[in-house]
């Protein structure tokens, strides 16, 4: 190899012409089974350079480069939307990356796996110890059966970080009204009532995007057990949306809406509206995800904290995105090596220090107290097999249905029973399409 020097090239945007990619069928220099030229590794991902993930992947590339001086690494930065929209098109061609970041779930990684567009990674997961390193609830998002359903079958992706939903508190406002961070559900409701009795709407949320559905799901998880969540998420059995947990959660949310615990105009608000209103101190509580953490650290002017939803044994959350290897990749062995490096302690530690929730990290090495608290909460969830994924995951298109139904509940144009009927109808239709399609 000329000069025996490692080269890293970055910044190419190859998804602008996905049809051309698929049509050209360019020679990738290999047979698509790991038999490429062996001197190039092409990586696609969509993390910002300054994010926890972007910094961690940069470290992984640095390590890979040091250990493979004869290999040129090409890093091509995409956007989430580009890959999400065009993956099926470009992966049918030969000019594909060796390894790429991709979204998890039935309608995304599962669909590509069922169509033969991703390489099974089960042998690598076992031989390299990924199956031993990653907690069970994290592994769920990595495996897909022949129909592309998550939670069983072969490994088709490897997660490196996680995310979860909890409760963010404005500690200054709690102190103002003599309130402690609640540790039980009853205490949580008492906090809501106390704020409302003093003219303060307690919960920042948003009905036009994901937050309201996740608040509802926290309540479902308060009343549900693991069996019900597996029925709902993994189709282990049929789901009755009028059973105790779904019914109780929806009625409880309706009760909170009637009590004024969420703002009357929440149906029209976006997630950004929610976050800004919490950051500005308008609302004392926000139930949302760990993805807000870095921004809150940078922008909040008051004392604040984060905790798990009180008394819940399960929580909305999952692994982060997956590293997948396209079936037509030219240099699969190099891809496997790179994936393995992303799970090494030095890479996982960067995720941890930056609030990226490593799946194979150690919170005791984190120096910032808030970041350590966030990571310890995530580790507690993993230790209890407590990841319950997200309410819109089971079937394609369910996200829009959840948003619409809970906008109707906020506006009081539908009863809890009518909302559950709408959810059930869309869920059953989508499930039939997945299982029979």
mmCIF file with all atom_site columns, C-alpha atoms in Angstrom, residues 179-349:
data_model
loop_
_atom_site.group_PDB
_atom_site.id
_atom_site.type_symbol
_atom_site.label_atom_id
_atom_site.label_alt_id
_atom_site.label_comp_id
_atom_site.label_asym_id
_atom_site.label_entity_id
_atom_site.label_seq_id
_atom_site.pdbx_PDB_ins_code
_atom_site.Cartn_x
_atom_site.Cartn_y
_atom_site.Cartn_z
_atom_site.occupancy
_atom_site.B_iso_or_equiv
_atom_site.pdbx_formal_charge
_atom_site.auth_seq_id
_atom_site.auth_comp_id
_atom_site.auth_asym_id
_atom_site.auth_atom_id
_atom_site.pdbx_PDB_model_num
ATOM 1   C CA . UNK A 1 179 ? -42.119 19.943  47.985 1.00 0.00 ? 179 UNK A CA 1
ATOM 2   C CA . UNK A 1 180 ? -39.624 17.093  47.758 1.00 0.00 ? 180 UNK A CA 1
ATOM 3   C CA . UNK A 1 181 ? -38.891 15.105  44.611 1.00 0.00 ? 181 UNK A CA 1
ATOM 4   C CA . UNK A 1 182 ? -41.582 12.392  44.785 1.00 0.00 ? 182 UNK A CA 1
ATOM 5   C CA . UNK A 1 183 ? -40.534 8.776   45.181 1.00 0.00 ? 183 UNK A CA 1
ATOM 6   C CA . UNK A 1 184 ? -44.025 7.228   45.031 1.00 0.00 ? 184 UNK A CA 1
ATOM 7   C CA . UNK A 1 185 ? -46.896 7.654   42.614 1.00 0.00 ? 185 UNK A CA 1
ATOM 8   C CA . UNK A 1 186 ? -49.095 9.113   45.350 1.00 0.00 ? 186 UNK A CA 1
ATOM 9   C CA . UNK A 1 187 ? -46.423 11.670  46.162 1.00 0.00 ? 187 UNK A CA 1
ATOM 10  C CA . UNK A 1 188 ? -46.160 12.508  42.460 1.00 0.00 ? 188 UNK A CA 1
ATOM 11  C CA . UNK A 1 189 ? -49.885 13.190  42.255 1.00 0.00 ? 189 UNK A CA 1
ATOM 12  C CA . UNK A 1 190 ? -49.666 15.286  45.420 1.00 0.00 ? 190 UNK A CA 1
ATOM 13  C CA . UNK A 1 191 ? -46.967 17.406  43.786 1.00 0.00 ? 191 UNK A CA 1
ATOM 14  C CA . UNK A 1 192 ? -49.207 17.907  40.754 1.00 0.00 ? 192 UNK A CA 1
ATOM 15  C CA . UNK A 1 193 ? -52.149 18.889  42.946 1.00 0.00 ? 193 UNK A CA 1
ATOM 16  C CA . UNK A 1 194 ? -50.110 21.271  45.111 1.00 0.00 ? 194 UNK A CA 1
ATOM 17  C CA . UNK A 1 195 ? -48.816 23.169  42.097 1.00 0.00 ? 195 UNK A CA 1
ATOM 18  C CA . UNK A 1 196 ? -52.282 23.388  40.558 1.00 0.00 ? 196 UNK A CA 1
ATOM 19  C CA . UNK A 1 197 ? -53.821 24.528  43.849 1.00 0.00 ? 197 UNK A CA 1
ATOM 20  C CA . UNK A 1 198 ? -51.294 27.367  43.809 1.00 0.00 ? 198 UNK A CA 1
ATOM 21  C CA . UNK A 1 199 ? -52.170 28.409  40.274 1.00 0.00 ? 199 UNK A CA 1
ATOM 22  C CA . UNK A 1 200 ? -49.254 26.658  38.561 1.00 0.00 ? 200 UNK A CA 1
ATOM 23  C CA . UNK A 1 201 ? -49.879 24.179  35.721 1.00 0.00 ? 201 UNK A CA 1
ATOM 24  C CA . UNK A 1 202 ? -47.411 21.434  36.660 1.00 0.00 ? 202 UNK A CA 1
ATOM 25  C CA . UNK A 1 203 ? -46.552 19.375  33.553 1.00 0.00 ? 203 UNK A CA 1
ATOM 26  C CA . UNK A 1 204 ? -44.891 20.674  30.410 1.00 0.00 ? 204 UNK A CA 1
ATOM 27  C CA . UNK A 1 205 ? -46.013 18.485  27.522 1.00 0.00 ? 205 UNK A CA 1
ATOM 28  C CA . UNK A 1 206 ? -46.967 18.607  23.847 1.00 0.00 ? 206 UNK A CA 1
ATOM 29  C CA . UNK A 1 207 ? -49.831 17.024  21.958 1.00 0.00 ? 207 UNK A CA 1
ATOM 30  C CA . UNK A 1 208 ? -48.829 17.553  18.336 1.00 0.00 ? 208 UNK A CA 1
ATOM 31  C CA . UNK A 1 209 ? -45.740 15.346  18.666 1.00 0.00 ? 209 UNK A CA 1
ATOM 32  C CA . UNK A 1 210 ? -44.460 12.471  20.812 1.00 0.00 ? 210 UNK A CA 1
ATOM 33  C CA . UNK A 1 211 ? -44.486 13.854  24.413 1.00 0.00 ? 211 UNK A CA 1
ATOM 34  C CA . UNK A 1 212 ? -48.157 13.299  25.304 1.00 0.00 ? 212 UNK A CA 1
ATOM 35  C CA . UNK A 1 213 ? -48.063 9.720   24.059 1.00 0.00 ? 213 UNK A CA 1
ATOM 36  C CA . UNK A 1 214 ? -44.987 9.044   26.170 1.00 0.00 ? 214 UNK A CA 1
ATOM 37  C CA . UNK A 1 215 ? -46.670 10.536  29.245 1.00 0.00 ? 215 UNK A CA 1
ATOM 38  C CA . UNK A 1 216 ? -49.593 8.167   28.613 1.00 0.00 ? 216 UNK A CA 1
ATOM 39  C CA . UNK A 1 217 ? -47.191 5.256   28.198 1.00 0.00 ? 217 UNK A CA 1
ATOM 40  C CA . UNK A 1 218 ? -45.536 6.047   31.548 1.00 0.00 ? 218 UNK A CA 1
ATOM 41  C CA . UNK A 1 219 ? -48.987 5.611   33.084 1.00 0.00 ? 219 UNK A CA 1
ATOM 42  C CA . UNK A 1 220 ? -49.553 2.366   31.179 1.00 0.00 ? 220 UNK A CA 1
ATOM 43  C CA . UNK A 1 221 ? -46.249 1.094   32.564 1.00 0.00 ? 221 UNK A CA 1
ATOM 44  C CA . UNK A 1 222 ? -47.307 2.109   36.066 1.00 0.00 ? 222 UNK A CA 1
ATOM 45  C CA . UNK A 1 223 ? -50.229 -0.336  35.859 1.00 0.00 ? 223 UNK A CA 1
ATOM 46  C CA . UNK A 1 224 ? -48.762 -2.987  33.501 1.00 0.00 ? 224 UNK A CA 1
ATOM 47  C CA . UNK A 1 225 ? -46.436 -5.948  33.933 1.00 0.00 ? 225 UNK A CA 1
ATOM 48  C CA . UNK A 1 226 ? -43.755 -7.285  31.589 1.00 0.00 ? 226 UNK A CA 1
ATOM 49  C CA . UNK A 1 227 ? -46.093 -9.879  30.088 1.00 0.00 ? 227 UNK A CA 1
ATOM 50  C CA . UNK A 1 228 ? -48.489 -7.191  28.880 1.00 0.00 ? 228 UNK A CA 1
ATOM 51  C CA . UNK A 1 229 ? -45.688 -5.098  27.403 1.00 0.00 ? 229 UNK A CA 1
ATOM 52  C CA . UNK A 1 230 ? -44.299 -8.129  25.566 1.00 0.00 ? 230 UNK A CA 1
ATOM 53  C CA . UNK A 1 231 ? -47.789 -8.807  24.218 1.00 0.00 ? 231 UNK A CA 1
ATOM 54  C CA . UNK A 1 232 ? -48.028 -5.209  23.053 1.00 0.00 ? 232 UNK A CA 1
ATOM 55  C CA . UNK A 1 233 ? -44.508 -4.742  21.682 1.00 0.00 ? 233 UNK A CA 1
ATOM 56  C CA . UNK A 1 234 ? -43.517 -8.251  20.597 1.00 0.00 ? 234 UNK A CA 1
ATOM 57  C CA . UNK A 1 235 ? -46.924 -9.791  19.724 1.00 0.00 ? 235 UNK A CA 1
ATOM 58  C CA . UNK A 1 236 ? -46.470 -12.667 22.167 1.00 0.00 ? 236 UNK A CA 1
ATOM 59  C CA . UNK A 1 237 ? -50.262 -12.713 22.647 1.00 0.00 ? 237 UNK A CA 1
ATOM 60  C CA . UNK A 1 238 ? -53.279 -10.660 21.630 1.00 0.00 ? 238 UNK A CA 1
ATOM 61  C CA . UNK A 1 239 ? -53.733 -7.301  23.358 1.00 0.00 ? 239 UNK A CA 1
ATOM 62  C CA . UNK A 1 240 ? -56.982 -6.001  24.820 1.00 0.00 ? 240 UNK A CA 1
ATOM 63  C CA . UNK A 1 241 ? -56.797 -2.199  24.930 1.00 0.00 ? 241 UNK A CA 1
ATOM 64  C CA . UNK A 1 242 ? -59.651 -2.180  27.403 1.00 0.00 ? 242 UNK A CA 1
ATOM 65  C CA . UNK A 1 243 ? -57.804 -4.364  29.899 1.00 0.00 ? 243 UNK A CA 1
ATOM 66  C CA . UNK A 1 244 ? -56.901 -2.973  33.300 1.00 0.00 ? 244 UNK A CA 1
ATOM 67  C CA . UNK A 1 245 ? -53.553 -1.314  32.481 1.00 0.00 ? 245 UNK A CA 1
ATOM 68  C CA . UNK A 1 246 ? -54.505 0.496   29.270 1.00 0.00 ? 246 UNK A CA 1
ATOM 69  C CA . UNK A 1 247 ? -57.922 1.428   30.664 1.00 0.00 ? 247 UNK A CA 1
ATOM 70  C CA . UNK A 1 248 ? -56.550 2.676   33.991 1.00 0.00 ? 248 UNK A CA 1
ATOM 71  C CA . UNK A 1 249 ? -53.772 4.674   32.324 1.00 0.00 ? 249 UNK A CA 1
ATOM 72  C CA . UNK A 1 250 ? -56.085 6.389   29.857 1.00 0.00 ? 250 UNK A CA 1
ATOM 73  C CA . UNK A 1 251 ? -58.633 7.206   32.535 1.00 0.00 ? 251 UNK A CA 1
ATOM 74  C CA . UNK A 1 252 ? -55.881 8.534   34.803 1.00 0.00 ? 252 UNK A CA 1
ATOM 75  C CA . UNK A 1 253 ? -54.554 10.758  32.024 1.00 0.00 ? 253 UNK A CA 1
ATOM 76  C CA . UNK A 1 254 ? -58.085 11.993  31.366 1.00 0.00 ? 254 UNK A CA 1
ATOM 77  C CA . UNK A 1 255 ? -58.387 12.759  35.088 1.00 0.00 ? 255 UNK A CA 1
ATOM 78  C CA . UNK A 1 256 ? -55.145 14.770  34.984 1.00 0.00 ? 256 UNK A CA 1
ATOM 79  C CA . UNK A 1 257 ? -56.352 16.702  31.942 1.00 0.00 ? 257 UNK A CA 1
ATOM 80  C CA . UNK A 1 258 ? -59.644 17.542  33.633 1.00 0.00 ? 258 UNK A CA 1
ATOM 81  C CA . UNK A 1 259 ? -57.747 18.626  36.767 1.00 0.00 ? 259 UNK A CA 1
ATOM 82  C CA . UNK A 1 260 ? -55.641 21.050  34.724 1.00 0.00 ? 260 UNK A CA 1
ATOM 83  C CA . UNK A 1 261 ? -52.334 19.293  35.278 1.00 0.00 ? 261 UNK A CA 1
ATOM 84  C CA . UNK A 1 262 ? -51.480 19.926  31.612 1.00 0.00 ? 262 UNK A CA 1
ATOM 85  C CA . UNK A 1 263 ? -52.139 23.176  29.791 1.00 0.00 ? 263 UNK A CA 1
ATOM 86  C CA . UNK A 1 264 ? -55.391 23.460  27.854 1.00 0.00 ? 264 UNK A CA 1
ATOM 87  C CA . UNK A 1 265 ? -53.483 24.435  24.690 1.00 0.00 ? 265 UNK A CA 1
ATOM 88  C CA . UNK A 1 266 ? -51.123 21.435  24.862 1.00 0.00 ? 266 UNK A CA 1
ATOM 89  C CA . UNK A 1 267 ? -52.792 19.700  21.911 1.00 0.00 ? 267 UNK A CA 1
ATOM 90  C CA . UNK A 1 268 ? -51.243 22.189  19.499 1.00 0.00 ? 268 UNK A CA 1
ATOM 91  C CA . UNK A 1 269 ? -47.778 22.345  21.075 1.00 0.00 ? 269 UNK A CA 1
ATOM 92  C CA . UNK A 1 270 ? -44.617 20.721  19.696 1.00 0.00 ? 270 UNK A CA 1
ATOM 93  C CA . UNK A 1 271 ? -41.861 18.971  21.586 1.00 0.00 ? 271 UNK A CA 1
ATOM 94  C CA . UNK A 1 272 ? -39.731 22.090  21.097 1.00 0.00 ? 272 UNK A CA 1
ATOM 95  C CA . UNK A 1 273 ? -42.483 24.192  22.680 1.00 0.00 ? 273 UNK A CA 1
ATOM 96  C CA . UNK A 1 274 ? -42.510 21.817  25.629 1.00 0.00 ? 274 UNK A CA 1
ATOM 97  C CA . UNK A 1 275 ? -38.756 21.918  26.121 1.00 0.00 ? 275 UNK A CA 1
ATOM 98  C CA . UNK A 1 276 ? -38.502 25.687  25.839 1.00 0.00 ? 276 UNK A CA 1
ATOM 99  C CA . UNK A 1 277 ? -41.334 26.205  28.326 1.00 0.00 ? 277 UNK A CA 1
ATOM 100 C CA . UNK A 1 278 ? -39.587 23.982  30.861 1.00 0.00 ? 278 UNK A CA 1
ATOM 101 C CA . UNK A 1 279 ? -36.232 25.645  30.265 1.00 0.00 ? 279 UNK A CA 1
ATOM 102 C CA . UNK A 1 280 ? -37.894 29.044  30.747 1.00 0.00 ? 280 UNK A CA 1
ATOM 103 C CA . UNK A 1 281 ? -39.360 27.982  34.092 1.00 0.00 ? 281 UNK A CA 1
ATOM 104 C CA . UNK A 1 282 ? -43.007 28.111  32.989 1.00 0.00 ? 282 UNK A CA 1
ATOM 105 C CA . UNK A 1 283 ? -43.702 24.568  34.164 1.00 0.00 ? 283 UNK A CA 1
ATOM 106 C CA . UNK A 1 284 ? -42.056 22.778  37.097 1.00 0.00 ? 284 UNK A CA 1
ATOM 107 C CA . UNK A 1 285 ? -42.090 19.246  35.612 1.00 0.00 ? 285 UNK A CA 1
ATOM 108 C CA . UNK A 1 286 ? -41.333 17.721  32.217 1.00 0.00 ? 286 UNK A CA 1
ATOM 109 C CA . UNK A 1 287 ? -41.772 14.027  31.421 1.00 0.00 ? 287 UNK A CA 1
ATOM 110 C CA . UNK A 1 288 ? -39.480 13.348  28.478 1.00 0.00 ? 288 UNK A CA 1
ATOM 111 C CA . UNK A 1 289 ? -36.340 11.669  27.244 1.00 0.00 ? 289 UNK A CA 1
ATOM 112 C CA . UNK A 1 290 ? -32.655 11.619  28.003 1.00 0.00 ? 290 UNK A CA 1
ATOM 113 C CA . UNK A 1 291 ? -32.080 13.235  24.602 1.00 0.00 ? 291 UNK A CA 1
ATOM 114 C CA . UNK A 1 292 ? -32.953 16.583  26.259 1.00 0.00 ? 292 UNK A CA 1
ATOM 115 C CA . UNK A 1 293 ? -30.209 16.229  28.847 1.00 0.00 ? 293 UNK A CA 1
ATOM 116 C CA . UNK A 1 294 ? -27.341 17.992  27.050 1.00 0.00 ? 294 UNK A CA 1
ATOM 117 C CA . UNK A 1 295 ? -29.507 20.940  26.090 1.00 0.00 ? 295 UNK A CA 1
ATOM 118 C CA . UNK A 1 296 ? -30.882 21.320  29.599 1.00 0.00 ? 296 UNK A CA 1
ATOM 119 C CA . UNK A 1 297 ? -27.360 21.364  31.005 1.00 0.00 ? 297 UNK A CA 1
ATOM 120 C CA . UNK A 1 298 ? -26.450 24.184  28.630 1.00 0.00 ? 298 UNK A CA 1
ATOM 121 C CA . UNK A 1 299 ? -29.595 26.327  28.825 1.00 0.00 ? 299 UNK A CA 1
ATOM 122 C CA . UNK A 1 300 ? -31.425 25.986  32.165 1.00 0.00 ? 300 UNK A CA 1
ATOM 123 C CA . UNK A 1 301 ? -30.821 28.975  34.493 1.00 0.00 ? 301 UNK A CA 1
ATOM 124 C CA . UNK A 1 302 ? -32.272 27.347  37.656 1.00 0.00 ? 302 UNK A CA 1
ATOM 125 C CA . UNK A 1 303 ? -31.521 24.361  39.880 1.00 0.00 ? 303 UNK A CA 1
ATOM 126 C CA . UNK A 1 304 ? -32.950 21.194  38.366 1.00 0.00 ? 304 UNK A CA 1
ATOM 127 C CA . UNK A 1 305 ? -32.792 17.427  38.548 1.00 0.00 ? 305 UNK A CA 1
ATOM 128 C CA . UNK A 1 306 ? -33.873 14.244  36.819 1.00 0.00 ? 306 UNK A CA 1
ATOM 129 C CA . UNK A 1 307 ? -35.446 11.064  38.200 1.00 0.00 ? 307 UNK A CA 1
ATOM 130 C CA . UNK A 1 308 ? -37.239 7.962   37.025 1.00 0.00 ? 308 UNK A CA 1
ATOM 131 C CA . UNK A 1 309 ? -41.023 8.013   36.935 1.00 0.00 ? 309 UNK A CA 1
ATOM 132 C CA . UNK A 1 310 ? -41.892 7.089   40.542 1.00 0.00 ? 310 UNK A CA 1
ATOM 133 C CA . UNK A 1 311 ? -42.668 3.452   41.354 1.00 0.00 ? 311 UNK A CA 1
ATOM 134 C CA . UNK A 1 312 ? -42.479 2.295   37.742 1.00 0.00 ? 312 UNK A CA 1
ATOM 135 C CA . UNK A 1 313 ? -40.663 -1.006  37.224 1.00 0.00 ? 313 UNK A CA 1
ATOM 136 C CA . UNK A 1 314 ? -40.516 -0.342  33.459 1.00 0.00 ? 314 UNK A CA 1
ATOM 137 C CA . UNK A 1 315 ? -39.819 2.824   31.523 1.00 0.00 ? 315 UNK A CA 1
ATOM 138 C CA . UNK A 1 316 ? -40.106 4.068   27.941 1.00 0.00 ? 316 UNK A CA 1
ATOM 139 C CA . UNK A 1 317 ? -36.715 3.698   26.337 1.00 0.00 ? 317 UNK A CA 1
ATOM 140 C CA . UNK A 1 318 ? -34.516 1.507   24.236 1.00 0.00 ? 318 UNK A CA 1
ATOM 141 C CA . UNK A 1 319 ? -31.118 1.082   22.796 1.00 0.00 ? 319 UNK A CA 1
ATOM 142 C CA . UNK A 1 320 ? -29.971 3.865   20.570 1.00 0.00 ? 320 UNK A CA 1
ATOM 143 C CA . UNK A 1 321 ? -29.571 3.376   16.855 1.00 0.00 ? 321 UNK A CA 1
ATOM 144 C CA . UNK A 1 322 ? -27.910 0.257   15.489 1.00 0.00 ? 322 UNK A CA 1
ATOM 145 C CA . UNK A 1 323 ? -24.738 -0.421  13.572 1.00 0.00 ? 323 UNK A CA 1
ATOM 146 C CA . UNK A 1 324 ? -25.799 -2.653  10.673 1.00 0.00 ? 324 UNK A CA 1
ATOM 147 C CA . UNK A 1 325 ? -23.818 -4.318  7.883  1.00 0.00 ? 325 UNK A CA 1
ATOM 148 C CA . UNK A 1 326 ? -25.492 -4.300  4.450  1.00 0.00 ? 326 UNK A CA 1
ATOM 149 C CA . UNK A 1 327 ? -25.736 -7.692  2.780  1.00 0.00 ? 327 UNK A CA 1
ATOM 150 C CA . UNK A 1 328 ? -23.910 -6.287  -0.257 1.00 0.00 ? 328 UNK A CA 1
ATOM 151 C CA . UNK A 1 329 ? -21.075 -4.732  1.765  1.00 0.00 ? 329 UNK A CA 1
ATOM 152 C CA . UNK A 1 330 ? -17.650 -5.384  0.276  1.00 0.00 ? 330 UNK A CA 1
ATOM 153 C CA . UNK A 1 331 ? -15.572 -5.541  3.456  1.00 0.00 ? 331 UNK A CA 1
ATOM 154 C CA . UNK A 1 332 ? -17.663 -7.147  6.156  1.00 0.00 ? 332 UNK A CA 1
ATOM 155 C CA . UNK A 1 333 ? -14.764 -8.342  8.318  1.00 0.00 ? 333 UNK A CA 1
ATOM 156 C CA . UNK A 1 334 ? -13.578 -4.758  8.675  1.00 0.00 ? 334 UNK A CA 1
ATOM 157 C CA . UNK A 1 335 ? -17.121 -3.703  9.537  1.00 0.00 ? 335 UNK A CA 1
ATOM 158 C CA . UNK A 1 336 ? -17.319 -6.317  12.303 1.00 0.00 ? 336 UNK A CA 1
ATOM 159 C CA . UNK A 1 337 ? -14.015 -5.102  13.709 1.00 0.00 ? 337 UNK A CA 1
ATOM 160 C CA . UNK A 1 338 ? -15.195 -1.493  13.745 1.00 0.00 ? 338 UNK A CA 1
ATOM 161 C CA . UNK A 1 339 ? -18.456 -2.418  15.497 1.00 0.00 ? 339 UNK A CA 1
ATOM 162 C CA . UNK A 1 340 ? -16.471 -4.341  18.099 1.00 0.00 ? 340 UNK A CA 1
ATOM 163 C CA . UNK A 1 341 ? -14.282 -1.294  18.771 1.00 0.00 ? 341 UNK A CA 1
ATOM 164 C CA . UNK A 1 342 ? -17.358 0.859   19.497 1.00 0.00 ? 342 UNK A CA 1
ATOM 165 C CA . UNK A 1 343 ? -18.070 -1.391  22.490 1.00 0.00 ? 343 UNK A CA 1
ATOM 166 C CA . UNK A 1 344 ? -14.588 -1.021  23.987 1.00 0.00 ? 344 UNK A CA 1
ATOM 167 C CA . UNK A 1 345 ? -14.274 0.759   27.352 1.00 0.00 ? 345 UNK A CA 1
ATOM 168 C CA . UNK A 1 346 ? -12.425 3.782   25.968 1.00 0.00 ? 346 UNK A CA 1
ATOM 169 C CA . UNK A 1 347 ? -15.207 4.461   23.458 1.00 0.00 ? 347 UNK A CA 1
ATOM 170 C CA . UNK A 1 348 ? -17.995 3.710   25.901 1.00 0.00 ? 348 UNK A CA 1
ATOM 171 C CA . UNK A 1 349 ? -16.357 6.036   28.430 1.00 0.00 ? 349 UNK A CA 1
#
